[in-house]
Amino acid sequence: MRRDVLELRQFYASELGRAARAMVERKLAEAWGDAAQQDVLAVGYATPFVGVLMPRARRVVAAMPAQQGVEVWPAQGPNLASLTPEDGLPFTNALFDRVLVVHGLEESSDPVGFLREVWRVLAPSGRAIITVASRNGLWANTEKTPFGHGRPYTRSQLVELVREAGLEPSGWTRALYVPPVGWMARWAEGFEQVGSRLWPGFAGLLLMEAVKQTYAVKPQGHRQRVRTGRPVLAPAPGAVSRAPNLEASEHPALRQRLAPPRRRS
């Protein structure tokens, strides 16, 4: 069961949620920059992280699963968030250059189908970042945060899932080393710097970038042996077929054609 949108909003308004937001925003900027002149889609509950892309991006919209609920986003200006079914994003094929998935995959009832929808709306050579709770991290083992619900993943599990959906992993990283304790959020920056060096496997989040690759396949012919059936009644060798009741003498044209040539004197 997915977390309610009000629960997610409350978490990201807390000090611990703001720390998680800052860590993920940094990784997003390292991968995509400011997404200048790009069409960006935020799937799940990724709106806290894509707001920084809006000044330079061509378009930024959000799609929130129906089981989770939707909120008006952004707070100022026209609403850019929509309530969507998990297995059918209401967008045309190959529309977005970048897709960010947060709080989307872990609680999906059909993870492969979920990512195939991401593949469908992603433009050729477009890139998606899938953010999930790391199975070995502390955040997956506590239910006090939204990352403690649903199905966490290891890197190898996420690679296999992404490839099954038709995407090709191109890079990955970890984030959120601070323990999921509210009063420790003020030291999140220090944990991030030390944890990536001393205990990288205990990060709370796993971020994987995947690329939509399209190939032009040229069909190739294959030689195939064809078996032909043997006729039941084969013609006898040397036999000459002759139409019934047809005499060459009765037709002048045939008589001239079949007559033996004259011998020259």
PDB file of C-alpha atoms in Angstrom:
ATOM      1  CA  MET A   1       0.000   0.000   0.000  1.00  0.00           C
ATOM      2  CA  ARG A   2       1.365   3.403  -0.982  1.00  0.00           C
ATOM      3  CA  ARG A   3       2.004   6.201   1.477  1.00  0.00           C
ATOM      4  CA  ASP A   4      -0.591   8.950   1.395  1.00  0.00           C
ATOM      5  CA  VAL A   5       0.416  12.220  -0.238  1.00  0.00           C
ATOM      6  CA  LEU A   6      -0.261  14.086   3.013  1.00  0.00           C
ATOM      7  CA  GLU A   7       2.178  11.815   4.852  1.00  0.00           C
ATOM      8  CA  LEU A   8       4.825  12.433   2.208  1.00  0.00           C
ATOM      9  CA  ARG A   9       4.313  16.191   2.339  1.00  0.00           C
ATOM     10  CA  GLN A  10       4.609  16.153   6.122  1.00  0.00           C
ATOM     11  CA  PHE A  11       7.868  14.199   5.974  1.00  0.00           C
ATOM     12  CA  TYR A  12       9.555  16.586   3.533  1.00  0.00           C
ATOM     13  CA  ALA A  13       8.486  19.522   5.678  1.00  0.00           C
ATOM     14  CA  SER A  14      10.426  18.049   8.630  1.00  0.00           C
ATOM     15  CA  GLU A  15      14.121  18.604   9.301  1.00  0.00           C
ATOM     16  CA  LEU A  16      14.952  15.029   8.318  1.00  0.00           C
ATOM     17  CA  GLY A  17      12.986  15.361   5.097  1.00  0.00           C
ATOM     18  CA  ARG A  18      14.753  18.591   4.196  1.00  0.00           C
ATOM     19  CA  ALA A  19      18.092  16.831   4.688  1.00  0.00           C
ATOM     20  CA  ALA A  20      16.999  13.995   2.374  1.00  0.00           C
ATOM     21  CA  ARG A  21      15.859  16.547  -0.169  1.00  0.00           C
ATOM     22  CA  ALA A  22      19.205  18.355  -0.133  1.00  0.00           C
ATOM     23  CA  MET A  23      21.196  15.125  -0.612  1.00  0.00           C
ATOM     24  CA  VAL A  24      19.097  13.945  -3.559  1.00  0.00           C
ATOM     25  CA  GLU A  25      19.046  17.390  -5.186  1.00  0.00           C
ATOM     26  CA  ARG A  26      22.839  17.389  -5.158  1.00  0.00           C
ATOM     27  CA  LYS A  27      23.011  14.027  -6.949  1.00  0.00           C
ATOM     28  CA  LEU A  28      20.422  15.206  -9.452  1.00  0.00           C
ATOM     29  CA  ALA A  29      22.436  18.326 -10.248  1.00  0.00           C
ATOM     30  CA  GLU A  30      25.592  16.253 -10.725  1.00  0.00           C
ATOM     31  CA  ALA A  31      23.828  14.016 -13.246  1.00  0.00           C
ATOM     32  CA  TRP A  32      21.603  16.445 -15.174  1.00  0.00           C
ATOM     33  CA  GLY A  33      22.879  19.929 -14.414  1.00  0.00           C
ATOM     34  CA  ASP A  34      20.080  22.463 -14.742  1.00  0.00           C
ATOM     35  CA  ALA A  35      18.250  20.465 -17.477  1.00  0.00           C
ATOM     36  CA  ALA A  36      18.276  23.496 -19.763  1.00  0.00           C
ATOM     37  CA  GLN A  37      15.698  23.234 -22.581  1.00  0.00           C
ATOM     38  CA  GLN A  38      14.684  19.738 -21.479  1.00  0.00           C
ATOM     39  CA  ASP A  39      11.246  18.247 -20.849  1.00  0.00           C
ATOM     40  CA  VAL A  40      11.234  16.723 -17.350  1.00  0.00           C
ATOM     41  CA  LEU A  41       8.709  14.354 -15.764  1.00  0.00           C
ATOM     42  CA  ALA A  42       8.575  13.670 -12.015  1.00  0.00           C
ATOM     43  CA  VAL A  43       6.941  10.296 -11.254  1.00  0.00           C
ATOM     44  CA  GLY A  44       5.773   9.118  -7.828  1.00  0.00           C
ATOM     45  CA  TYR A  45       6.426  11.859  -5.310  1.00  0.00           C
ATOM     46  CA  ALA A  46       9.439  13.585  -6.862  1.00  0.00           C
ATOM     47  CA  THR A  47       8.193  17.168  -6.743  1.00  0.00           C
ATOM     48  CA  PRO A  48      10.451  18.162  -3.805  1.00  0.00           C
ATOM     49  CA  PHE A  49      13.501  17.532  -6.021  1.00  0.00           C
ATOM     50  CA  VAL A  50      12.611  18.956  -9.453  1.00  0.00           C
ATOM     51  CA  GLY A  51      11.647  22.460  -8.395  1.00  0.00           C
ATOM     52  CA  VAL A  52      15.250  23.605  -8.868  1.00  0.00           C
ATOM     53  CA  LEU A  53      15.060  22.558 -12.544  1.00  0.00           C
ATOM     54  CA  MET A  54      12.059  24.720 -13.418  1.00  0.00           C
ATOM     55  CA  PRO A  55      13.921  28.002 -14.200  1.00  0.00           C
ATOM     56  CA  ARG A  56      15.916  26.479 -17.089  1.00  0.00           C
ATOM     57  CA  ALA A  57      13.932  23.431 -18.164  1.00  0.00           C
ATOM     58  CA  ARG A  58      11.480  23.758 -21.051  1.00  0.00           C
ATOM     59  CA  ARG A  59       8.764  21.862 -19.185  1.00  0.00           C
ATOM     60  CA  VAL A  60       8.492  20.203 -15.747  1.00  0.00           C
ATOM     61  CA  VAL A  61       5.367  18.215 -14.880  1.00  0.00           C
ATOM     62  CA  ALA A  62       4.518  15.663 -12.189  1.00  0.00           C
ATOM     63  CA  ALA A  63       2.576  12.384 -12.314  1.00  0.00           C
ATOM     64  CA  MET A  64       1.403  10.966  -8.976  1.00  0.00           C
ATOM     65  CA  PRO A  65      -0.131   7.462  -8.639  1.00  0.00           C
ATOM     66  CA  ALA A  66      -3.827   7.282  -7.869  1.00  0.00           C
ATOM     67  CA  GLN A  67      -3.253   5.067  -4.817  1.00  0.00           C
ATOM     68  CA  GLN A  68      -1.059   7.784  -3.321  1.00  0.00           C
ATOM     69  CA  GLY A  69      -3.099  10.869  -4.139  1.00  0.00           C
ATOM     70  CA  VAL A  70      -2.131  14.155  -5.703  1.00  0.00           C
ATOM     71  CA  GLU A  71      -1.442  17.661  -4.465  1.00  0.00           C
ATOM     72  CA  VAL A  72      -1.431  20.999  -6.206  1.00  0.00           C
ATOM     73  CA  TRP A  73       2.089  21.703  -7.402  1.00  0.00           C
ATOM     74  CA  PRO A  74       3.793  24.129  -7.497  1.00  0.00           C
ATOM     75  CA  ALA A  75       2.320  26.259  -4.761  1.00  0.00           C
ATOM     76  CA  GLN A  76       2.479  29.355  -6.968  1.00  0.00           C
ATOM     77  CA  GLY A  77       1.300  29.480 -10.552  1.00  0.00           C
ATOM     78  CA  PRO A  78      -0.710  26.984 -12.620  1.00  0.00           C
ATOM     79  CA  ASN A  79      -0.966  23.405 -11.412  1.00  0.00           C
ATOM     80  CA  LEU A  80       1.507  21.031 -13.114  1.00  0.00           C
ATOM     81  CA  ALA A  81       0.701  17.824 -11.202  1.00  0.00           C
ATOM     82  CA  SER A  82      -1.769  15.167 -12.309  1.00  0.00           C
ATOM     83  CA  LEU A  83      -3.308  12.062 -10.780  1.00  0.00           C
ATOM     84  CA  THR A  84      -2.453   9.096 -12.982  1.00  0.00           C
ATOM     85  CA  PRO A  85      -2.962   5.325 -13.019  1.00  0.00           C
ATOM     86  CA  GLU A  86       0.226   3.457 -12.275  1.00  0.00           C
ATOM     87  CA  ASP A  87       0.084   1.343 -15.419  1.00  0.00           C
ATOM     88  CA  GLY A  88      -0.853   4.082 -17.879  1.00  0.00           C
ATOM     89  CA  LEU A  89       0.780   7.499 -17.811  1.00  0.00           C
ATOM     90  CA  PRO A  90      -1.431  10.017 -19.669  1.00  0.00           C
ATOM     91  CA  PHE A  91       1.315  11.191 -22.006  1.00  0.00           C
ATOM     92  CA  THR A  92       2.217  10.438 -25.597  1.00  0.00           C
ATOM     93  CA  ASN A  93       5.165   8.252 -26.500  1.00  0.00           C
ATOM     94  CA  ALA A  94       8.722   9.643 -26.375  1.00  0.00           C
ATOM     95  CA  LEU A  95       7.656  12.989 -24.864  1.00  0.00           C
ATOM     96  CA  PHE A  96      10.209  13.576 -22.091  1.00  0.00           C
ATOM     97  CA  ASP A  97      13.985  13.998 -22.154  1.00  0.00           C
ATOM     98  CA  ARG A  98      14.387  13.316 -18.412  1.00  0.00           C
ATOM     99  CA  VAL A  99      12.304  11.273 -15.963  1.00  0.00           C
ATOM    100  CA  LEU A 100      12.876  11.220 -12.192  1.00  0.00           C
ATOM    101  CA  VAL A 101      11.262   8.445 -10.144  1.00  0.00           C
ATOM    102  CA  VAL A 102      11.071   8.841  -6.348  1.00  0.00           C
ATOM    103  CA  HIS A 103       8.636   6.942  -4.062  1.00  0.00           C
ATOM    104  CA  GLY A 104       7.340   5.173  -7.121  1.00  0.00           C
ATOM    105  CA  LEU A 105       8.992   1.799  -7.580  1.00  0.00           C
ATOM    106  CA  GLU A 106       9.167   0.432  -4.030  1.00  0.00           C
ATOM    107  CA  GLU A 107       5.405   0.266  -3.505  1.00  0.00           C
ATOM    108  CA  SER A 108       4.411  -0.629  -7.044  1.00  0.00           C
ATOM    109  CA  SER A 109       2.395  -3.822  -7.508  1.00  0.00           C
ATOM    110  CA  ASP A 110       3.983  -4.297 -10.958  1.00  0.00           C
ATOM    111  CA  PRO A 111       7.532  -2.844 -10.956  1.00  0.00           C
ATOM    112  CA  VAL A 112       8.341  -3.995 -14.497  1.00  0.00           C
ATOM    113  CA  GLY A 113       5.117  -2.567 -15.901  1.00  0.00           C
ATOM    114  CA  PHE A 114       5.753   0.650 -13.984  1.00  0.00           C
ATOM    115  CA  LEU A 115       9.194   1.072 -15.557  1.00  0.00           C
ATOM    116  CA  ARG A 116       7.931   0.132 -19.000  1.00  0.00           C
ATOM    117  CA  GLU A 117       5.622   3.126 -18.820  1.00  0.00           C
ATOM    118  CA  VAL A 118       8.683   5.220 -17.977  1.00  0.00           C
ATOM    119  CA  TRP A 119      10.384   3.700 -21.042  1.00  0.00           C
ATOM    120  CA  ARG A 120       7.387   4.532 -23.222  1.00  0.00           C
ATOM    121  CA  VAL A 121       7.216   8.243 -22.389  1.00  0.00           C
ATOM    122  CA  LEU A 122      11.001   8.664 -22.495  1.00  0.00           C
ATOM    123  CA  ALA A 123      12.452  10.085 -25.705  1.00  0.00           C
ATOM    124  CA  PRO A 124      15.121   8.115 -27.619  1.00  0.00           C
ATOM    125  CA  SER A 125      18.461   8.543 -25.823  1.00  0.00           C
ATOM    126  CA  GLY A 126      16.549  10.116 -22.929  1.00  0.00           C
ATOM    127  CA  ARG A 127      17.637   9.442 -19.373  1.00  0.00           C
ATOM    128  CA  ALA A 128      15.778   8.397 -16.242  1.00  0.00           C
ATOM    129  CA  ILE A 129      16.935   8.362 -12.620  1.00  0.00           C
ATOM    130  CA  ILE A 130      15.254   5.779 -10.417  1.00  0.00           C
ATOM    131  CA  THR A 131      15.612   6.428  -6.682  1.00  0.00           C
ATOM    132  CA  VAL A 132      14.864   3.579  -4.264  1.00  0.00           C
ATOM    133  CA  ALA A 133      15.603   2.661  -0.678  1.00  0.00           C
ATOM    134  CA  SER A 134      18.796   0.620  -0.382  1.00  0.00           C
ATOM    135  CA  ARG A 135      18.278  -2.811   1.115  1.00  0.00           C
ATOM    136  CA  ASN A 136      21.448  -2.569   3.227  1.00  0.00           C
ATOM    137  CA  GLY A 137      20.795   0.941   4.500  1.00  0.00           C
ATOM    138  CA  LEU A 138      19.290   2.088   7.784  1.00  0.00           C
ATOM    139  CA  TRP A 139      16.445   3.950   6.107  1.00  0.00           C
ATOM    140  CA  ALA A 140      14.893   0.749   4.741  1.00  0.00           C
ATOM    141  CA  ASN A 141      14.722  -0.713   8.249  1.00  0.00           C
ATOM    142  CA  THR A 142      12.613   1.957   9.920  1.00  0.00           C
ATOM    143  CA  GLU A 143       8.988   2.832   9.231  1.00  0.00           C
ATOM    144  CA  LYS A 144       9.315   6.393  10.514  1.00  0.00           C
ATOM    145  CA  THR A 145      10.127   7.638   7.007  1.00  0.00           C
ATOM    146  CA  PRO A 146       8.491   6.893   3.619  1.00  0.00           C
ATOM    147  CA  PHE A 147      11.650   5.039   2.548  1.00  0.00           C
ATOM    148  CA  GLY A 148      10.931   2.363   5.158  1.00  0.00           C
ATOM    149  CA  HIS A 149       7.845   1.118   3.335  1.00  0.00           C
ATOM    150  CA  GLY A 150       7.579  -1.078   0.304  1.00  0.00           C
ATOM    151  CA  ARG A 151      10.328  -3.125  -1.318  1.00  0.00           C
ATOM    152  CA  PRO A 152      13.974  -1.984  -1.007  1.00  0.00           C
ATOM    153  CA  TYR A 153      16.531  -3.020  -3.613  1.00  0.00           C
ATOM    154  CA  THR A 154      20.149  -3.919  -3.976  1.00  0.00           C
ATOM    155  CA  ARG A 155      22.106  -2.572  -6.922  1.00  0.00           C
ATOM    156  CA  SER A 156      22.097  -5.905  -8.768  1.00  0.00           C
ATOM    157  CA  GLN A 157      18.347  -6.289  -8.261  1.00  0.00           C
ATOM    158  CA  LEU A 158      17.701  -2.816  -9.626  1.00  0.00           C
ATOM    159  CA  VAL A 159      19.960  -3.417 -12.637  1.00  0.00           C
ATOM    160  CA  GLU A 160      18.051  -6.579 -13.497  1.00  0.00           C
ATOM    161  CA  LEU A 161      14.697  -4.834 -13.127  1.00  0.00           C
ATOM    162  CA  VAL A 162      15.713  -1.841 -15.237  1.00  0.00           C
ATOM    163  CA  ARG A 163      16.982  -4.046 -18.045  1.00  0.00           C
ATOM    164  CA  GLU A 164      13.851  -6.155 -18.000  1.00  0.00           C
ATOM    165  CA  ALA A 165      11.864  -2.979 -18.633  1.00  0.00           C
ATOM    166  CA  GLY A 166      13.926  -2.177 -21.737  1.00  0.00           C
ATOM    167  CA  LEU A 167      16.231   0.456 -20.230  1.00  0.00           C
ATOM    168  CA  GLU A 168      20.015   0.257 -20.050  1.00  0.00           C
ATOM    169  CA  PRO A 169      21.737   1.289 -16.783  1.00  0.00           C
ATOM    170  CA  SER A 170      24.373   3.952 -17.420  1.00  0.00           C
ATOM    171  CA  GLY A 171      25.457   4.907 -13.898  1.00  0.00           C
ATOM    172  CA  TRP A 172      24.591   4.710 -10.248  1.00  0.00           C
ATOM    173  CA  THR A 173      25.381   6.369  -6.938  1.00  0.00           C
ATOM    174  CA  ARG A 174      24.379   6.353  -3.285  1.00  0.00           C
ATOM    175  CA  ALA A 175      23.058   9.055  -0.975  1.00  0.00           C
ATOM    176  CA  LEU A 176      21.688   9.722   2.514  1.00  0.00           C
ATOM    177  CA  TYR A 177      24.181   8.322   5.039  1.00  0.00           C
ATOM    178  CA  VAL A 178      22.753  10.139   8.035  1.00  0.00           C
ATOM    179  CA  PRO A 179      20.732   7.827  10.335  1.00  0.00           C
ATOM    180  CA  PRO A 180      16.954   8.344  10.058  1.00  0.00           C
ATOM    181  CA  VAL A 181      16.756  10.158  13.381  1.00  0.00           C
ATOM    182  CA  GLY A 182      15.309  13.650  13.460  1.00  0.00           C
ATOM    183  CA  TRP A 183      17.812  15.323  15.759  1.00  0.00           C
ATOM    184  CA  MET A 184      20.753  14.006  13.694  1.00  0.00           C
ATOM    185  CA  ALA A 185      19.560  15.685  10.502  1.00  0.00           C
ATOM    186  CA  ARG A 186      21.625  18.795  11.285  1.00  0.00           C
ATOM    187  CA  TRP A 187      24.787  16.733  10.705  1.00  0.00           C
ATOM    188  CA  ALA A 188      23.605  15.225   7.425  1.00  0.00           C
ATOM    189  CA  GLU A 189      26.349  16.977   5.451  1.00  0.00           C
ATOM    190  CA  GLY A 190      29.092  15.520   7.629  1.00  0.00           C
ATOM    191  CA  PHE A 191      27.607  12.029   7.443  1.00  0.00           C
ATOM    192  CA  GLU A 192      27.421  12.356   3.666  1.00  0.00           C
ATOM    193  CA  GLN A 193      31.111  13.162   3.325  1.00  0.00           C
ATOM    194  CA  VAL A 194      32.379  10.587   5.811  1.00  0.00           C
ATOM    195  CA  GLY A 195      29.930   7.816   4.982  1.00  0.00           C
ATOM    196  CA  SER A 196      30.776   7.733   1.273  1.00  0.00           C
ATOM    197  CA  ARG A 197      34.389   6.984   2.217  1.00  0.00           C
ATOM    198  CA  LEU A 198      34.098   4.737   5.277  1.00  0.00           C
ATOM    199  CA  TRP A 199      30.879   2.757   4.891  1.00  0.00           C
ATOM    200  CA  PRO A 200      29.479   3.261   1.345  1.00  0.00           C
ATOM    201  CA  GLY A 201      27.319   0.163   1.532  1.00  0.00           C
ATOM    202  CA  PHE A 202      25.153   1.608   4.316  1.00  0.00           C
ATOM    203  CA  ALA A 203      23.700   4.516   2.377  1.00  0.00           C
ATOM    204  CA  GLY A 204      19.974   5.005   2.717  1.00  0.00           C
ATOM    205  CA  LEU A 205      19.208   5.557  -0.954  1.00  0.00           C
ATOM    206  CA  LEU A 206      20.300   4.053  -4.234  1.00  0.00           C
ATOM    207  CA  LEU A 207      20.069   6.179  -7.384  1.00  0.00           C
ATOM    208  CA  MET A 208      20.438   4.568 -10.794  1.00  0.00           C
ATOM    209  CA  GLU A 209      20.457   6.341 -14.132  1.00  0.00           C
ATOM    210  CA  ALA A 210      19.166   4.440 -17.152  1.00  0.00           C
ATOM    211  CA  VAL A 211      19.105   5.336 -20.842  1.00  0.00           C
ATOM    212  CA  LYS A 212      16.498   4.543 -23.448  1.00  0.00           C
ATOM    213  CA  GLN A 213      18.382   3.140 -26.403  1.00  0.00           C
ATOM    214  CA  THR A 214      16.790   2.529 -29.766  1.00  0.00           C
ATOM    215  CA  TYR A 215      18.357   0.420 -32.473  1.00  0.00           C
ATOM    216  CA  ALA A 216      17.673   0.293 -36.192  1.00  0.00           C
ATOM    217  CA  VAL A 217      17.406  -3.393 -36.956  1.00  0.00           C
ATOM    218  CA  LYS A 218      17.921  -4.466 -40.552  1.00  0.00           C
ATOM    219  CA  PRO A 219      16.123  -7.732 -41.271  1.00  0.00           C
ATOM    220  CA  GLN A 220      18.349 -10.423 -42.699  1.00  0.00           C
ATOM    221  CA  GLY A 221      17.272 -13.301 -44.863  1.00  0.00           C
ATOM    222  CA  HIS A 222      17.942 -16.852 -43.788  1.00  0.00           C
ATOM    223  CA  ARG A 223      18.467 -19.812 -46.075  1.00  0.00           C
ATOM    224  CA  GLN A 224      15.872 -22.446 -45.556  1.00  0.00           C
ATOM    225  CA  ARG A 225      15.707 -25.885 -47.105  1.00  0.00           C
ATOM    226  CA  VAL A 226      12.388 -26.521 -48.805  1.00  0.00           C
ATOM    227  CA  ARG A 227      11.139 -30.057 -49.146  1.00  0.00           C
ATOM    228  CA  THR A 228       9.107 -30.754 -52.276  1.00  0.00           C
ATOM    229  CA  GLY A 229       6.751 -33.670 -52.482  1.00  0.00           C
ATOM    230  CA  ARG A 230       7.396 -36.444 -54.996  1.00  0.00           C
ATOM    231  CA  PRO A 231       4.545 -36.851 -57.497  1.00  0.00           C
ATOM    232  CA  VAL A 232       2.526 -40.002 -57.158  1.00  0.00           C
ATOM    233  CA  LEU A 233       2.543 -40.704 -60.935  1.00  0.00           C
ATOM    234  CA  ALA A 234       5.802 -39.589 -62.520  1.00  0.00           C
ATOM    235  CA  PRO A 235       5.778 -39.245 -66.371  1.00  0.00           C
ATOM    236  CA  ALA A 236       7.486 -42.040 -68.185  1.00  0.00           C
ATOM    237  CA  PRO A 237      10.826 -41.035 -69.764  1.00  0.00           C
ATOM    238  CA  GLY A 238      10.637 -40.333 -73.502  1.00  0.00           C
ATOM    239  CA  ALA A 239       6.853 -40.170 -73.556  1.00  0.00           C
ATOM    240  CA  VAL A 240       5.362 -37.428 -75.693  1.00  0.00           C
ATOM    241  CA  SER A 241       2.065 -35.979 -74.638  1.00  0.00           C
ATOM    242  CA  ARG A 242      -0.444 -35.575 -77.408  1.00  0.00           C
ATOM    243  CA  ALA A 243      -3.684 -33.758 -77.341  1.00  0.00           C
ATOM    244  CA  PRO A 244      -6.650 -36.066 -77.967  1.00  0.00           C
ATOM    245  CA  ASN A 245      -8.257 -36.036 -81.430  1.00  0.00           C
ATOM    246  CA  LEU A 246      -5.696 -33.549 -82.726  1.00  0.00           C
ATOM    247  CA  GLU A 247      -4.053 -34.323 -86.083  1.00  0.00           C
ATOM    248  CA  ALA A 248      -1.290 -32.130 -87.514  1.00  0.00           C
ATOM    249  CA  SER A 249      -2.662 -32.624 -91.017  1.00  0.00           C
ATOM    250  CA  GLU A 250      -5.873 -30.908 -90.026  1.00  0.00           C
ATOM    251  CA  HIS A 251      -4.097 -27.599 -89.300  1.00  0.00           C
ATOM    252  CA  PRO A 252      -1.887 -25.984 -91.955  1.00  0.00           C
ATOM    253  CA  ALA A 253       0.111 -23.965 -89.407  1.00  0.00           C
ATOM    254  CA  LEU A 254       1.002 -27.042 -87.436  1.00  0.00           C
ATOM    255  CA  ARG A 255       1.683 -28.977 -90.633  1.00  0.00           C
ATOM    256  CA  GLN A 256       4.237 -26.392 -91.759  1.00  0.00           C
ATOM    257  CA  ARG A 257       5.894 -26.354 -88.351  1.00  0.00           C
ATOM    258  CA  LEU A 258       6.165 -30.098 -88.032  1.00  0.00           C
ATOM    259  CA  ALA A 259       6.999 -30.928 -91.640  1.00  0.00           C
ATOM    260  CA  PRO A 260      10.572 -32.112 -92.197  1.00  0.00           C
ATOM    261  CA  PRO A 261      12.863 -29.489 -93.827  1.00  0.00           C
ATOM    262  CA  ARG A 262      13.509 -29.748 -97.577  1.00  0.00           C
ATOM    263  CA  ARG A 263      16.860 -30.880 -98.739  1.00  0.00           C
ATOM    264  CA  ARG A 264      18.713 -28.465-101.010  1.00  0.00           C
ATOM    265  CA  SER A 265      19.910 -29.850-104.366  1.00  0.00           C
TER     266      SER A 265
END
